[in-house]
Amino acid sequence: MAQNQGVSNTVGKPIHCRAAVARKAGEPLVIEEIIVAPPKARELRVRVLCSALCFSDIHFWRLKEPHGYYPRIFGHETVGVVESVGEGVEDVKVGDTVIPSFLAYCGECPDCTSIKSNQCSKLRFELSPYIRDGTSRFSDTKGETIYHFGYTSGFSEYTVVDITHVTKVDPALPASRACLLGCGVSTGVGAAWKTADVEEGTTVAIFGLGVIGLAVAEGARLRGAKTIIGVDLNPDKAEIGKKFGITHFINPRELGSKLASEVILEMTDGLGADYCFECVGLPSLSQEAFTSCRKGWGKTIILGVDKPDSQFILNSLVNNHSGKTITGVQYGGLKPNLDIAILAKRYLEKELQLDLFVTHEIKLEDINKAFKLLIEGKCLRTVIWFDQGRARADGVSFNEI
């Protein structure tokens, strides 16, 4: 198969390949030749098949300070094939299909061995521009260092990842669907299943119907939620949301002087929704979600990513006496090494609707068009193909944008 061709010629050697490099904050990515170093101990080099563009990529691509490191290779919803492995790598081998993850799993620390957490306490998540050993495996043809992103950097034909950041997956899973499990879809479904633990017959309110919000709806639908309320400024999301189980749609622009929380309280006889999810990354929406949540046992889950120094304020009296809870979570509370396989199985069994999330599939050369589509709200997930031979083999028809 193509995934094994040339392995003997590249193992232990630098690879020259193409990547979409962010040279400056907020400026178009540059398709250029880069050099990817061989993996060191407990690392593997991955030949990227395809990557999807997540809004978190855009969020950090816009940042100058803090955490704005350039030049940089973004991309954290990725699937690829192992090209070579460093010393001490035993869990995966050359030719395996893997999904890199921004969350680590060491398998030994109190968090990794507990069902209560997906936050590895040995290898904590940080907004680092490097791989786990504090160095980069990327450079340009002039020798300048190119920084990593999220321990994954999937917008390159090859990337190097620490073994604690990869999950082996069934190669029967289509690549353009597998990459979605690296972040957005898993985050939303996981938040509904694991963080909220949505029960049958309950009411769910979702603020923001991007991929994460729609994935929350999908997870709630699969859990048997009776009422799923979607809140979004984009009127097109009303019809799109129905495909994922949204039963009621609220566009705040159509409410006049009313707030979405007021409407949700009216719809629920003044009680509020059992579970509320903030999926945009705005303090004002976090407050709206909490206000919309049921007294007594309501739970609000914050999934949106805002600027690092952003804050939101809760009324102390209401918080202390309402019986509500509010929590933030990464990756929906899922453990990538365990739960990605479960989501993949649910897709292959035709339960989890991954297909509906993919609205565009394009070539690497069009990656900046993918940014424009997502910023303008004209897509859900755009899959960027790095291995066009594999794309043709999978029957992909590239979108003309």
PDB file of C-alpha atoms in Angstrom, residues 42 91 101-114 117-125 132 162-167 335-338:
ATOM      1  CA  ARG A  42       9.044   8.045  22.521  1.00  0.00           C
ATOM      2  CA  ASP A  91       2.167   0.706  21.378  1.00  0.00           C
ATOM      3  CA  SER A 101      -4.518  14.552  20.278  1.00  0.00           C
ATOM      4  CA  PHE A 102      -3.759  17.788  22.101  1.00  0.00           C
ATOM      5  CA  LEU A 103      -4.360  15.977  25.412  1.00  0.00           C
ATOM      6  CA  ALA A 104      -1.747  13.572  26.723  1.00  0.00           C
ATOM      7  CA  TYR A 105      -2.259  10.176  28.312  1.00  0.00           C
ATOM      8  CA  CYS A 106       0.682   8.797  30.287  1.00  0.00           C
ATOM      9  CA  GLY A 107      -1.329   5.911  31.737  1.00  0.00           C
ATOM     10  CA  GLU A 108       0.393   6.186  35.115  1.00  0.00           C
ATOM     11  CA  CYS A 109      -0.551   9.399  36.930  1.00  0.00           C
ATOM     12  CA  PRO A 110      -3.575   9.768  39.266  1.00  0.00           C
ATOM     13  CA  ASP A 111      -5.579  11.565  36.572  1.00  0.00           C
ATOM     14  CA  CYS A 112      -4.898   9.056  33.806  1.00  0.00           C
ATOM     15  CA  THR A 113      -5.767   6.111  36.039  1.00  0.00           C
ATOM     16  CA  SER A 114      -8.989   7.747  37.291  1.00  0.00           C
ATOM     17  CA  SER A 117     -10.359  13.173  34.821  1.00  0.00           C
ATOM     18  CA  ASN A 118      -8.817  13.401  31.372  1.00  0.00           C
ATOM     19  CA  GLN A 119      -6.177  15.925  32.513  1.00  0.00           C
ATOM     20  CA  CYS A 120      -2.864  14.089  32.658  1.00  0.00           C
ATOM     21  CA  SER A 121      -1.071  15.442  35.739  1.00  0.00           C
ATOM     22  CA  LYS A 122       2.328  14.282  34.492  1.00  0.00           C
ATOM     23  CA  LEU A 123       2.077  15.894  31.059  1.00  0.00           C
ATOM     24  CA  ARG A 124      -0.254  18.832  31.542  1.00  0.00           C
ATOM     25  CA  PHE A 125      -1.852  20.638  28.627  1.00  0.00           C
ATOM     26  CA  ARG A 132       6.992  17.573  24.762  1.00  0.00           C
ATOM     27  CA  ASP A 162       4.899  12.297  21.294  1.00  0.00           C
ATOM     28  CA  ILE A 163       3.579   8.777  21.903  1.00  0.00           C
ATOM     29  CA  THR A 164       1.412  10.078  24.762  1.00  0.00           C
ATOM     30  CA  HIS A 165      -0.499  12.204  22.229  1.00  0.00           C
ATOM     31  CA  VAL A 166      -1.622   9.577  19.706  1.00  0.00           C
ATOM     32  CA  THR A 167      -4.418   7.041  19.536  1.00  0.00           C
ATOM     33  CA  LYS A 335      -9.884  10.239  27.339  1.00  0.00           C
ATOM     34  CA  PRO A 336      -8.632  10.091  23.729  1.00  0.00           C
ATOM     35  CA  ASN A 337      -6.899   6.735  24.075  1.00  0.00           C
ATOM     36  CA  LEU A 338     -10.102   5.086  25.332  1.00  0.00           C
TER      37      LEU A 338
END
